[in-house]
Each structure stands twice: as C-alpha cells, then as structure tokens.
Coordinates of C-alpha atoms and ligand atoms in Angstrom, one line a residue:
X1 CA 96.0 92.3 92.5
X2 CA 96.8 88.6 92.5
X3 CA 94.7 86.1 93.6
X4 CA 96.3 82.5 95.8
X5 CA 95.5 79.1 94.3
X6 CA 94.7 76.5 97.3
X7 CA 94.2 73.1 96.7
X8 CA 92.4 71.9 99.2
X9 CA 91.9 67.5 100.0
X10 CA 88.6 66.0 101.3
X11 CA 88.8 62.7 101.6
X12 CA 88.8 61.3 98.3
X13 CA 88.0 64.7 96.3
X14 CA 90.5 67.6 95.4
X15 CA 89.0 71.1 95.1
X16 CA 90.9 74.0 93.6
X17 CA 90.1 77.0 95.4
X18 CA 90.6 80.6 94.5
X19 CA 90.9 83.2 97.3
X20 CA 91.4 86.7 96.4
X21 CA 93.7 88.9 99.0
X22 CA 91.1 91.0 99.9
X23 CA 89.6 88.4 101.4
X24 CA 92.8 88.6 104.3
X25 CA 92.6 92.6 104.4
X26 CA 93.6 92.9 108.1
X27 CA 94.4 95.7 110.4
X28 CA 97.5 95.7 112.8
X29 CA 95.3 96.2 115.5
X30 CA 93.0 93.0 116.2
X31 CA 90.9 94.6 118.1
X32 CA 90.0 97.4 115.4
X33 CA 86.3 98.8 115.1
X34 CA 84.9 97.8 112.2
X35 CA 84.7 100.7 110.8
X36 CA 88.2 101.1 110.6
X37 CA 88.5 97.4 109.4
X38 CA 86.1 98.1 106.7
X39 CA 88.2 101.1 105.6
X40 CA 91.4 99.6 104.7
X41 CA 89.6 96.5 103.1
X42 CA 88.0 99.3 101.0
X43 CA 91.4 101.0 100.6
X44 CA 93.0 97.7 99.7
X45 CA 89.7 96.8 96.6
X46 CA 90.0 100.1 95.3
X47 CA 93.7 100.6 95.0
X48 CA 94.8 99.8 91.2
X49 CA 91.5 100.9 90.0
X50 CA 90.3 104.1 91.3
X51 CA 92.4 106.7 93.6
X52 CA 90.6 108.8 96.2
X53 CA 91.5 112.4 95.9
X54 CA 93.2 114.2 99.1
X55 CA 93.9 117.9 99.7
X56 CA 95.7 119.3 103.1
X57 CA 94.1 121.5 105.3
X58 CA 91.3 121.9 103.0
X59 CA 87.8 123.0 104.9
X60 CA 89.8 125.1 107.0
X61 CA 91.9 127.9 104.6
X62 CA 93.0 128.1 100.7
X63 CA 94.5 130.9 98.8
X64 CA 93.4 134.5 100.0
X65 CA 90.7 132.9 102.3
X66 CA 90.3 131.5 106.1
X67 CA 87.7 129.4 107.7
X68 CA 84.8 130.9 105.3
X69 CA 82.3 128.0 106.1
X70 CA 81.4 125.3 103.6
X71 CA 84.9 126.7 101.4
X72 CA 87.1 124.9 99.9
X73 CA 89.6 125.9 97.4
X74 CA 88.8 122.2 95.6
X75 CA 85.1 122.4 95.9
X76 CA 85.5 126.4 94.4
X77 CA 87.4 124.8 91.3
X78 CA 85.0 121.2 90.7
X79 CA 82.1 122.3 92.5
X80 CA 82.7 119.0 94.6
X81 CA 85.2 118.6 97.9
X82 CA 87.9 116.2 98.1
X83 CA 87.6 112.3 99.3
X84 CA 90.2 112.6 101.4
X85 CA 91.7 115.7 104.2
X86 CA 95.2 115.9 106.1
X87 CA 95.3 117.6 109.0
X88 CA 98.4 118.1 111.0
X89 CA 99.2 118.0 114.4
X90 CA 102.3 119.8 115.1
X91 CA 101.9 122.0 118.3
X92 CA 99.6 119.6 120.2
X93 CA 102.3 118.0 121.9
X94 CA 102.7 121.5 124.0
X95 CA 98.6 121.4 124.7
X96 CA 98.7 124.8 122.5
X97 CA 94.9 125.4 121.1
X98 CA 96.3 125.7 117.3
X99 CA 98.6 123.8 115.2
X100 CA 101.8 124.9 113.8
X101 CA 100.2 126.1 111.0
X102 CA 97.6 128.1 113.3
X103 CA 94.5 125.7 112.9
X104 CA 92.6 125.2 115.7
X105 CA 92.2 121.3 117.1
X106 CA 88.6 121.6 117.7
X107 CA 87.7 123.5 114.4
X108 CA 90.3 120.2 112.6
X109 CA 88.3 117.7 114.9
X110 CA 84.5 119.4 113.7
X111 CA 86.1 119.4 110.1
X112 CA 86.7 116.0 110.3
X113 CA 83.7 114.4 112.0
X114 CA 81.9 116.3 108.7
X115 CA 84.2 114.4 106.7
X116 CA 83.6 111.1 108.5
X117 CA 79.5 111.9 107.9
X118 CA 80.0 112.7 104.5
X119 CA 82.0 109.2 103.8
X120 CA 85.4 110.4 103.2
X121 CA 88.4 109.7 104.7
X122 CA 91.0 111.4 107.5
X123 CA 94.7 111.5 107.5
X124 CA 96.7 113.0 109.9
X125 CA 100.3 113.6 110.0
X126 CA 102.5 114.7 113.0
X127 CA 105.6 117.7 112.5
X128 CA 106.6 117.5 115.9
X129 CA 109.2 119.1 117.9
X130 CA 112.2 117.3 119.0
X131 CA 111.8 116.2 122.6
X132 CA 115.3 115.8 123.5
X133 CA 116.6 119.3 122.5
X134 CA 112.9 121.5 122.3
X135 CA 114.0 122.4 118.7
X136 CA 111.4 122.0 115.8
X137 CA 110.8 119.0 113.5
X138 CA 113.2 120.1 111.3
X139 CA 116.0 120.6 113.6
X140 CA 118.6 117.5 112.4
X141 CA 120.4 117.2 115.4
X142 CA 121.2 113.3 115.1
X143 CA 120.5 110.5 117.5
X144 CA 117.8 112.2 119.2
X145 CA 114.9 109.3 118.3
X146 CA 117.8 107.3 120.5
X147 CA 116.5 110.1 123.1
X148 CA 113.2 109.3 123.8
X149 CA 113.4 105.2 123.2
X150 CA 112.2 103.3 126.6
X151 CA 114.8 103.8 129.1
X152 CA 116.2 106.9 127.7
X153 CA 116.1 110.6 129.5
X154 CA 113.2 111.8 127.2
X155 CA 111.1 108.9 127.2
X156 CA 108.9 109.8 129.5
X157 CA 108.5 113.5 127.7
X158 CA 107.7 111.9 124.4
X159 CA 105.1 109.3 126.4
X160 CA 103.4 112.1 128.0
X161 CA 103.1 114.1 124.1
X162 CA 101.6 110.9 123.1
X163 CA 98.7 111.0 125.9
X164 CA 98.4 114.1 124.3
X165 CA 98.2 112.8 120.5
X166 CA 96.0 110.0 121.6
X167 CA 93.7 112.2 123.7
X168 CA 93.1 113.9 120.3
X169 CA 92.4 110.5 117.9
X170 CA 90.1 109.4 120.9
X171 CA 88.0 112.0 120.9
X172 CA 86.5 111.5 117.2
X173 CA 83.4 110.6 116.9
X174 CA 80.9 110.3 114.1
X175 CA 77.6 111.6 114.4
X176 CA 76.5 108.0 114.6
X177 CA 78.3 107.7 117.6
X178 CA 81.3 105.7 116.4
X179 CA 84.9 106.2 116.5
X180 CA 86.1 108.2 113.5
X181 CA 88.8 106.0 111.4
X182 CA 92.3 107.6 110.8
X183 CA 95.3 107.1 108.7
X184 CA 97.9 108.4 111.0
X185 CA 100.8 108.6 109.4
X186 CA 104.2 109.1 112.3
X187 CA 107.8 109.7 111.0
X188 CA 106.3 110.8 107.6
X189 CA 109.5 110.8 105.2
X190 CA 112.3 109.1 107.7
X191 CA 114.3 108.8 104.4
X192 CA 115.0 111.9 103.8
X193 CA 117.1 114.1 106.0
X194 CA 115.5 116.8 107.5
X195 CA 113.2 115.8 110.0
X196 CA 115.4 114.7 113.8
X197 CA 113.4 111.3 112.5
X198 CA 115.2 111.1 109.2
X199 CA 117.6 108.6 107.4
X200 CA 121.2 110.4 108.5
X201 CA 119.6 111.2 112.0
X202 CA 118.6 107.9 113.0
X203 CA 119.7 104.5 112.4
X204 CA 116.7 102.0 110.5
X205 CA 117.0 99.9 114.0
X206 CA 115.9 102.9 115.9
X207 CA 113.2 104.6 114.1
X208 CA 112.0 100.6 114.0
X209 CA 111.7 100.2 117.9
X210 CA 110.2 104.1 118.0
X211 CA 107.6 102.7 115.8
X212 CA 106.8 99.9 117.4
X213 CA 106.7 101.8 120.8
X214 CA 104.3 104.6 119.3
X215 CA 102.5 102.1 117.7
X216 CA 102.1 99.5 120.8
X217 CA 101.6 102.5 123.6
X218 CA 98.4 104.1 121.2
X219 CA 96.8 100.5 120.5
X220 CA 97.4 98.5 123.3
X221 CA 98.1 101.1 126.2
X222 CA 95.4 103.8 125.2
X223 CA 93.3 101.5 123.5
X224 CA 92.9 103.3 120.8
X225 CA 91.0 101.3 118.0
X226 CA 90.1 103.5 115.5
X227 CA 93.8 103.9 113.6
X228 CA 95.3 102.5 110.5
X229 CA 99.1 103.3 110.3
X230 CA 100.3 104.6 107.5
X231 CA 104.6 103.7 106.8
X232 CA 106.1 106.8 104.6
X233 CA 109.1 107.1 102.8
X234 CA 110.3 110.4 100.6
X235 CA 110.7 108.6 97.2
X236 CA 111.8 104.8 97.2
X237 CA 114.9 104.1 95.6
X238 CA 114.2 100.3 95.8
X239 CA 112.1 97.7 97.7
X240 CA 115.1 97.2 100.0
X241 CA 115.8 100.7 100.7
X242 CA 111.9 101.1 101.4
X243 CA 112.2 97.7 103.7
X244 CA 115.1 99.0 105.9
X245 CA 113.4 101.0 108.2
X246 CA 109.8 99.0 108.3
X247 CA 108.9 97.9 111.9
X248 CA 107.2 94.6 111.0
X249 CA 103.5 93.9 109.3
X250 CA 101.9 94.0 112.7
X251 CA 102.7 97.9 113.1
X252 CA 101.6 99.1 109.7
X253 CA 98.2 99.3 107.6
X254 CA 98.8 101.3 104.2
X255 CA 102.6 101.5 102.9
X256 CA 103.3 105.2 101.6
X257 CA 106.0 107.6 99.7
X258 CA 105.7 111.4 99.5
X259 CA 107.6 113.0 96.3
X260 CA 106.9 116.3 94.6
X261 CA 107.5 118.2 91.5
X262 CA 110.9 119.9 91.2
X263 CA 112.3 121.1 88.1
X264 CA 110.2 122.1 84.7
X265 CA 107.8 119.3 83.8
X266 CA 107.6 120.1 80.4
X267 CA 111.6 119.7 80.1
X268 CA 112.5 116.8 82.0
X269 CA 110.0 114.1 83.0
X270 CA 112.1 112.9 86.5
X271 CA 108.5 113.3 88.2
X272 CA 106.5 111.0 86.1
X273 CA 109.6 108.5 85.6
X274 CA 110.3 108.8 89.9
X275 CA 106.6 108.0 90.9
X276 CA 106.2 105.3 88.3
X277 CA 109.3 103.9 89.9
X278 CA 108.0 104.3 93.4
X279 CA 104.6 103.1 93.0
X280 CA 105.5 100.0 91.1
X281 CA 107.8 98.7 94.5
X282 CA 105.0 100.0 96.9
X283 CA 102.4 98.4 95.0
X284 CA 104.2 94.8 94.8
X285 CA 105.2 95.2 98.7
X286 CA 101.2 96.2 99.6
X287 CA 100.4 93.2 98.2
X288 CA 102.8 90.7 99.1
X289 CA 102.1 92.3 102.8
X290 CA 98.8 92.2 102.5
X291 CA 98.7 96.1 102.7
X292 CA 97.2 98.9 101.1
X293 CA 99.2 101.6 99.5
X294 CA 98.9 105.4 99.2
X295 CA 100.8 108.0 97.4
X296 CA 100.7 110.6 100.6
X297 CA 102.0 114.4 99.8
X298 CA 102.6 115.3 96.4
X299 CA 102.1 118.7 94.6
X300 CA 104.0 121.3 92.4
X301 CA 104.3 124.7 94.4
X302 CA 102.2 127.0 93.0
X303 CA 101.1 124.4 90.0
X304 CA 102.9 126.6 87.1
X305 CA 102.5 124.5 84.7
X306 CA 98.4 124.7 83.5
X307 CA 98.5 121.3 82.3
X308 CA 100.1 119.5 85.3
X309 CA 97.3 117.3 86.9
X310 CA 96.8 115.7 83.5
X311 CA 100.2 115.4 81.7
X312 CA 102.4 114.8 84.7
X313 CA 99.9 113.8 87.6
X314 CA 98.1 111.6 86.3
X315 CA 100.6 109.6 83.8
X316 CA 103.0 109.2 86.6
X317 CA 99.8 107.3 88.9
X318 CA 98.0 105.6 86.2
X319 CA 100.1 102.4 86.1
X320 CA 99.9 101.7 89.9
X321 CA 97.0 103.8 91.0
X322 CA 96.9 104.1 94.9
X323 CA 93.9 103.7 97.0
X324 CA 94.7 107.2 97.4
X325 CA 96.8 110.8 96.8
X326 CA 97.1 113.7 98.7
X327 CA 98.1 117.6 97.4
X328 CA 99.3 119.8 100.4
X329 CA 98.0 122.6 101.8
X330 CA 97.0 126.3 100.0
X331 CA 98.3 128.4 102.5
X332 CA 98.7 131.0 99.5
X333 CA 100.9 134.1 100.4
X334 CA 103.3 133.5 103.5
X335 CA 104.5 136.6 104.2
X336 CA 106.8 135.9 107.0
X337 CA 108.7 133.7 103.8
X338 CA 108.0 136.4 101.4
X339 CA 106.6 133.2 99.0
X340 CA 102.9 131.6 97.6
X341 CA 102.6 128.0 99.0
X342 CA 99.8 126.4 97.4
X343 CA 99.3 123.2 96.4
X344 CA 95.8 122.6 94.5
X345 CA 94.2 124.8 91.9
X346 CA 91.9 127.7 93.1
X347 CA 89.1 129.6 91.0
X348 CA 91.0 131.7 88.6
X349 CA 94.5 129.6 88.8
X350 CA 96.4 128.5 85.4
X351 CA 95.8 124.9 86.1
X352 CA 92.3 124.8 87.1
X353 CA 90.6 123.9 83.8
X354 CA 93.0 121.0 83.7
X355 CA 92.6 120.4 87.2
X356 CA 88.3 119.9 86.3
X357 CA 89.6 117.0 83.5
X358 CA 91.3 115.1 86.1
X359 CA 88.2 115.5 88.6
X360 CA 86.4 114.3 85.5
X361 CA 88.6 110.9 85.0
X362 CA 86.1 108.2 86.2
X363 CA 89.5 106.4 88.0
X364 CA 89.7 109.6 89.9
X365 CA 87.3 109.6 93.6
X366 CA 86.3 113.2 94.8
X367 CA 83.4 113.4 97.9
X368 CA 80.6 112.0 95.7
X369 CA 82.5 108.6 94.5
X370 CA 83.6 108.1 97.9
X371 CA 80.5 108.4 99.5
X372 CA 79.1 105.6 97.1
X373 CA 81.7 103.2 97.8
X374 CA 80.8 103.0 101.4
X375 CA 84.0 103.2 102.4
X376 CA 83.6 102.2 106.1
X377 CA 80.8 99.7 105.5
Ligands
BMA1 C1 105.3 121.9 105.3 C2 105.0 123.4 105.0 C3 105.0 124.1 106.3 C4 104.0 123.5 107.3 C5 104.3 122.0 107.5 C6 103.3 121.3 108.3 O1 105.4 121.2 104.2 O2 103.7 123.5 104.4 O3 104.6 125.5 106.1 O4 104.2 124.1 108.6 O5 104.3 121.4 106.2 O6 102.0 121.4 107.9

C-alpha cells in the first residue's frame, strides 16, 4: 500500500507529512453505520497481508449432509469455520421461502447473524431471474438490463424485486442490536457472457446506469446503511477492460474478479499465471480508488488435485493477497445433473491434508483470526 507525501506551509515552517490511505478508507454510502465503515477500513489494512478465508453456503449443507447444526464441511476438515460465508439470493425476488439452491431466507439470515456475533464477515450475491422475459439468470437474451432501466416497461418489476432484496439486508441484525454489515455483490461476473447482465448482453453504459440505480434506490431510497458494494468481473484482461463497465467510486466499496480452475493444474499453470495477472490490476485500481479488493468465487470442482490449496491456491494469491477469497458451495452429488459440485475439502477428501497446511499459513484468516482483528471495530 503506498503512503501520500503532503507538504504542508505554516507560516514560516514547512512540515512534511505522511498520510497512509487507510487513513481515507471511505464507504459510498456517507451515511454508513460504523460498523460497516469499520469493516472496509479493516478490509482495506488487511488486504496485502492476510486474506480472510470464505466458503459458500457453508453452515447450511456440504457434501452428503444438510443443516446438521454447528456443521460445516470447513470446520469438519480444520476444526475451525471459515471468516467469511456467501449466501445467495436467487428466488427472493418471487417472495418464495428458499433460494434457488433450496436454502431457506430465515435459516441464511439466523446463519448469518451467528456469523456477524462470531466476527466474521457476510457476502451475498444475487442469481436473479430476468425481469423482462421471466427466464433464469442464465438466460442471454440480450438488451434486457435496457428492460428494466428508469422509464422502461420492467422498471417498475425490477423496483418492486428490489423492495424485496432490501426488505431482506434490512432485517439483519446482530445480537447487539446493530445492523449486520454486507458485501453485496449485484451483476457478479458482467464480463462474462452468460448471465442476461453479462458483457455481450449489455452495453458497459447500461449495466453502469443499472448500477447506479440499484445502488442509489437501496442507499438513499430504502435507507439501507449497512452495505458495502462489491464490483465483480470474471477474470480481468486489463485495468481498462476491468474499468469499462465501473459505475463511478461513489457506487462501489471492494473491487472484485471471480476465476476458477479449468484444465490439469499440474500440466499447465493458466490458473496461477491468470490470477496473478488479475490481482496485480485489481490491487493497483483498489488503491488508486481508495478501495478494498477481494478475490470473490474461486474453486476447482471437486478439488482433484490433493495438493491444490497449496501449489496452485495459494502461489497464485500470495503476490497480491486480497482482504479476502471465497470457495463455492459443497452441494456434493446433484442428481438432477448426474455430477459432484463441491468446492472445499471435506473429512476424507484427497485435498484435505493440504487443505489443513493452508489453514495453517499465518497470512491465511479462518473464524479465530477474524475474530481478533475486530473486524467491525
Ligand atoms: C452456481 C452453481 C449453481 C447455483 C448457483 C447459485 O455456480 O453452484 O448450482 O444454483 O451458483 O448459487
């Protein structure tokens, strides 16, 4: 992190002064609690020197298990939970009681008030369907964000999903009584091309002024003051490419990419040499913008490879190390997809000794190193 110089004139006398960024760690939102201020100036120290760990879904199901309380596949492997949990939301926007990957909103909003108690962090991410045709995230029908801008038929649709959305975020509380602190993350990988959202579906000016709307109607319009945004690209071919689509520094808190393994690890290193590439540009923008940076979804399906977390993982982060990293969900055995989908390690799993040396790394924050740092103090 670099540090300004400011010379400063009183008078007669000339002081030097050295101000560190941190000092300027600022939300979007002015009127943020302070909870939620203190948690990206703590995102913002920590990033470059320690990352938080993150799994999806974690409290609520891993592999061959569902809601078993106290579980969790990353606590079965370290004896220790992650520092950070993503929850979705897809399927709120209908007012259905479960999300599109059947978790329940109020078991996700008891799992993460224990999180909040604990110290550790919430991020949330959004899959959902496309208001202008009823067809699913996926669906790549193009121009549809162009749908739902002010003024266009669907507008008042995607307004009325948001009430929904910030119904949700409004209704966490700690046990102390405060609002719970999220990282929502909206449009998650609108460079890649296969959410209605994405690069080929929407033009940069578009998913800009969607932003800004979703952004503005939550903070200022629901008064919702308990969010940091999180901007998320699918890879970053450059600091350009990763600019194009970014709505302004007053709409975004933590600057994100999500990219996972493909391919053999042990045969060609695209992983390591993609994410050192990605996390290089995100980490000069963060600070230049005064932002904090994350590396949001990453993983290697079914983690084949035993030594993964500390041959690929890990030397592709340790250059640039985010204030945080998040390994999707362990839904295990899908049978309507005939496939396993898991993410993270579980008791028994080829990677899960080598899994135990990363939780070991003192750079690398599970529950207990998260709760020391205080995060939201
Ligand atoms: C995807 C997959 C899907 C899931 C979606 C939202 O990456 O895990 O099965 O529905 O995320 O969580």
């Amino acid at each position: 992190m670099k540090d300004f110089i400011v010379f400063v004139r009183f008078g007669l006398q000339s002081f030097l002064l050295l101000i560190s960024p941190i000092c300027f760690a600022q939300t979007s939102d002015k009127l943020a609690t302070a909870e939620t201020k203190n948690l990206l100036r703590n995102l913002k120290a920590i990033q470059g020197k320690k990352v938080l760990f993150g799994h999806q879904d974690d409290l609520a199901y891993g592999n061959g298990w569902k809601y078993e309380a106290g579980r969790s596949d990353i606590n079965d492997v370290t004896g220790e939970y992650p520092a950070v949990y993503g929850w979705e939301l897809g399927g709120l926007e209908h007012g259905r009681p479960v999300n599109i990957d059947s978790v329940p909103f109020d078991k996700m909003k008891a799992f993460i008030k224990l999180a909040y108690d604990k110290g550790s962090v919430t991020t949330i991410s959004w899959h959902l369907d496309n208001p202008v045709n009823g067809k699913s995230a996926w669906d790549t029908t193009k121009n549809c964000v162009r749908g739902i801008l002010p003024g266009a038929s669907k507008h008042a649709l995607y307004k009325s999903w948001l009430e929904k959305v910030a119904a949700f975020l409004g209704d966490l509380k700690g046990s102390d009584g405060k609002s719970i602190p999220v990282l929502f993350r909206p449009f998650h990988e609108m460079s890649g091309s296969w959410f209605w959202w994405g690069r080929n579906e929407t033009s940069p000016e578009e998913l800009k002024q969607i932003w800004r709307f979703t952004v503005t109607y939550l903070r200022d319009v629901k008064k919702l003051h308990n969010i940091l945004y999180v901007y998320n690209y699918n890879d970053i071919k450059s600091a350009d490419d990763f600019m194009e689509r970014y709505p302004g520094d007053a709409y975004v808190d933590v600057m994100s990419f999500d990219f996972y393994q493909s391919g053999d690890p042990q045969k060609d290193t695209r992983f390591i040499t993609e994410v050192q590439k990605s996390l290089s540009i995100v980490h000069g923008l963060a600070d230049r913008h005064n932002k904090a940076f994350a590396f949001a979804e990453t993983g290697y399906n079914a983690v084949p490879y035993a030594k993964w977390w500390t041959k690929t993982l890990w030397p592709a982060m340790q250059n640039d190390l985010p204030a945080y990293v998040l390994v999707w969900r362990n839904a295990g055995y899908r049978p309507k997809e005939n496939d396993y989908h898991y993410f993270a390690p579980f008791k028994g799993q080829v990677s899960a000794p080598d899994f135990v040396k990363l939780y070991q790394n003192s750079k690398v924050a599970f529950e207990k190193k998260a709760a020391a740092l205080n995060l939201y103090k």
